[in-house]
Amino acid sequence: QQSFSKAGHIVHLSQPTVSLQIKALEDELNVQLLDRLDRKIMLTDAGQILYQHAREILERINNVKDAICESSGQKVYGKITIGAGVTIGEGTMPQSLGLFKKKYPLIEISLKILDTSAIIKQMLSYKLDIGIVGANIYHNNLTLNKFTADSLILIVHPSHPFAAREEITLPELLEEPILVREEGSGTRISICSEFNKRGINESEMNIIMELGSTGAIKQAVLDNQGIAFVNQQAVQNELKLGTIKKVFIKDFDLKKEFYLVLHQKRTKS
């Protein structure tokens, strides 16, 4: 938690008690585990080693409990912390988790809505059990498996000239004011990667605004502030109502893959 007070709050101990416990641990091991920097606590190299081993020990304890429950026919229990991007986290995940919860009512589920870069970071620091991201990111300690897919489509306001066209070209798109998700978003990573394959740099796009969610992107398009790429699932209702129009781009069909992320060094619970 990088804070004695935050750690104390989680384990229901006072800050002085936590400090004394850490000091006792440092004395026993004869090393300094933490660097106390102003208001922030950082792990030393020795502290990092102890932290990783402690996580593994706690995980083994949970695995023992799981194994005992399974062998004795007891109901499955525990906690799963999932990190998912905005599109899938606010779209399909709630319904899926609802079905899961009915099957395993004793399992506590925590769903965090994060962008791709934040999910990867929290997976590597063991803060998430499972990640679901919208970009194929490579890391030695992580495994990514295809989970599901959706189309990335260009949307415009009904009064926009593109709305009446059967299709447009990429050069025409580059002339228009475009709204994008923040850096680190899986949607933005996918779009930029596809553009790069066609020799188009992000700097060539007429980006007028960065927005932190698909909902904000939709609202900006509804207000006719620009055009944008979004996942088709996220705008199904607006497309049916005609408040947003889908635009086809010549020789440009973009599928967005979603990946299930697991840490290679963690035993699956």
XYZ file of C-alpha atoms in Angstrom, residues 28-229:
202
model
C 14.890 -10.497 12.855
C 16.105 -10.587 9.243
C 18.886 -8.048 9.897
C 18.028 -6.063 6.742
C 16.113 -2.916 5.889
C 12.873 -3.826 4.131
C 11.446 -0.365 3.501
C 12.736 3.042 2.514
C 10.720 5.758 4.217
C 10.614 8.614 1.671
C 8.644 11.642 2.873
C 5.026 10.428 2.835
C 5.681 7.380 0.680
C 7.017 3.934 1.576
C 9.105 2.035 -0.986
C 10.396 -1.544 -0.853
C 14.146 -2.116 -0.792
C 15.579 -5.016 -2.838
C 15.355 -7.238 0.260
C 11.805 -6.027 0.871
C 10.837 -6.883 -2.693
C 12.180 -10.440 -2.269
C 10.251 -10.902 0.984
C 7.090 -9.413 -0.543
C 7.127 -11.804 -3.518
C 7.729 -14.852 -1.302
C 5.018 -13.720 1.131
C 2.523 -13.471 -1.735
C 3.437 -16.999 -2.857
C 3.070 -18.358 0.711
C -0.369 -16.768 1.125
C -1.402 -18.125 -2.261
C -0.314 -21.639 -1.255
C -2.394 -21.356 1.911
C -5.444 -20.444 -0.190
C -4.715 -23.345 -2.547
C -4.672 -25.740 0.422
C -8.079 -24.420 1.518
C -9.399 -24.827 -2.036
C -8.086 -28.395 -2.257
C -9.648 -29.347 1.096
C -13.006 -27.849 0.057
C -12.913 -29.717 -3.235
C -11.992 -33.086 -1.658
C -14.642 -32.781 1.058
C -17.390 -31.662 -1.307
C -17.755 -28.268 0.361
C -19.036 -25.303 -1.607
C -16.520 -23.180 -3.503
C -15.680 -19.886 -1.829
C -13.044 -17.155 -2.022
C -12.444 -13.887 -3.836
C -11.632 -13.032 -7.451
C -10.388 -9.608 -8.431
C -10.848 -8.830 -12.127
C -9.578 -5.874 -14.119
C -11.409 -5.041 -17.356
C -11.460 -2.193 -19.848
C -14.380 0.235 -19.966
C -16.052 -1.291 -23.033
C -16.223 -4.890 -21.847
C -16.259 -4.015 -18.141
C -19.388 -1.896 -18.450
C -20.854 -3.868 -21.359
C -20.848 -7.656 -21.210
C -19.048 -8.351 -17.907
C -21.856 -7.420 -15.462
C -24.239 -9.947 -17.044
C -21.540 -12.643 -17.202
C -20.555 -12.060 -13.583
C -24.220 -12.171 -12.549
C -24.542 -15.661 -14.057
C -21.281 -16.707 -12.402
C -22.466 -15.405 -9.027
C -25.656 -17.488 -9.259
C -23.563 -20.608 -9.804
C -20.970 -19.742 -7.116
C -22.770 -17.529 -4.570
C -20.002 -17.770 -1.941
C -17.350 -16.295 -4.222
C -16.761 -12.590 -3.710
C -16.165 -10.760 -6.995
C -14.411 -7.432 -7.370
C -14.484 -5.847 -10.840
C -12.168 -2.903 -11.476
C -12.653 -0.762 -14.584
C -9.171 0.184 -15.833
C -7.411 0.912 -19.102
C -5.111 -1.694 -20.659
C -1.841 -0.259 -19.323
C -3.214 -0.081 -15.759
C -4.480 -3.681 -15.960
C -1.066 -4.930 -17.082
C 0.632 -2.978 -14.283
C -1.726 -4.355 -11.616
C -1.433 -7.910 -12.957
C 2.354 -7.696 -12.614
C 2.062 -6.378 -9.042
C -0.354 -9.227 -8.105
C -3.264 -6.853 -7.434
C -5.497 -8.610 -9.975
C -6.240 -12.307 -10.430
C -7.542 -11.908 -13.972
C -7.292 -9.155 -16.566
C -9.370 -8.611 -19.689
C -7.740 -6.217 -22.142
C -8.510 -4.908 -25.612
C -4.968 -5.055 -26.985
C -2.418 -7.835 -27.509
C 0.320 -6.758 -25.096
C 3.430 -8.927 -24.691
C 5.169 -9.485 -21.354
C 7.388 -12.365 -20.206
C 5.381 -13.000 -17.020
C 1.919 -12.821 -18.567
C -0.107 -15.129 -20.790
C -2.794 -13.720 -23.074
C -5.549 -15.864 -24.567
C -8.243 -14.701 -26.970
C -11.453 -14.147 -25.032
C -13.930 -12.519 -27.424
C -14.010 -9.999 -30.273
C -15.978 -6.986 -31.436
C -15.928 -4.638 -34.418
C -14.436 -1.180 -34.081
C -16.622 1.169 -36.098
C -16.522 4.837 -37.056
C -19.506 6.793 -35.720
C -20.758 10.278 -36.625
C -23.669 12.573 -35.831
C -26.684 12.067 -38.201
C -26.194 15.582 -39.600
C -22.539 14.932 -40.504
C -21.865 14.723 -44.287
C -20.400 11.223 -43.831
C -23.762 9.951 -42.508
C -25.306 10.066 -45.990
C -22.352 8.332 -47.681
C -22.140 4.622 -48.463
C -18.441 4.676 -47.604
C -15.523 7.079 -47.194
C -11.745 6.814 -47.657
C -8.991 7.004 -45.052
C -7.607 10.295 -46.461
C -11.073 11.834 -46.029
C -11.213 10.584 -42.430
C -7.860 12.218 -41.626
C -9.291 15.621 -42.532
C -12.080 15.359 -39.943
C -11.904 16.341 -36.241
C -11.618 13.054 -34.386
C -12.274 12.151 -30.761
C -10.091 9.474 -29.151
C -9.776 7.582 -25.885
C -6.904 8.344 -23.520
C -3.408 6.925 -24.056
C -3.219 3.388 -22.696
C -6.753 2.545 -23.833
C -7.068 -0.735 -25.729
C -9.307 0.917 -28.338
C -6.733 3.602 -29.051
C -3.891 1.065 -29.172
C -5.854 -1.051 -31.689
C -6.693 1.910 -33.928
C -3.151 3.324 -33.925
C -1.715 -0.130 -34.646
C -4.037 -0.553 -37.642
C -3.213 2.928 -38.925
C 0.517 2.252 -38.539
C 0.154 -0.849 -40.747
C -1.102 1.509 -43.451
C 1.780 3.937 -42.964
C -0.332 6.468 -41.051
C 1.094 7.983 -37.869
C -1.138 9.162 -35.039
C 0.208 12.695 -35.533
C -1.459 12.729 -38.971
C -4.887 12.340 -37.371
C -6.821 15.511 -36.611
C -7.288 14.666 -32.908
C -9.224 17.427 -31.166
C -10.033 15.777 -27.852
C -9.019 12.855 -25.605
C -11.799 11.386 -23.467
C -11.602 8.858 -20.640
C -14.537 6.591 -21.448
C -16.686 5.266 -24.280
C -19.675 7.019 -22.684
C -17.909 10.374 -22.954
C -16.998 9.628 -26.585
C -20.641 8.794 -27.414
C -21.895 11.972 -25.779
C -19.399 14.115 -27.669
C -20.509 12.557 -30.974
C -24.164 13.078 -29.999
C -23.263 16.740 -29.450
C -21.689 16.792 -32.954
C -18.251 17.689 -31.609
C -16.390 15.228 -33.829
C -16.227 11.675 -35.163
C -14.848 8.647 -33.320
C -14.029 4.950 -33.330
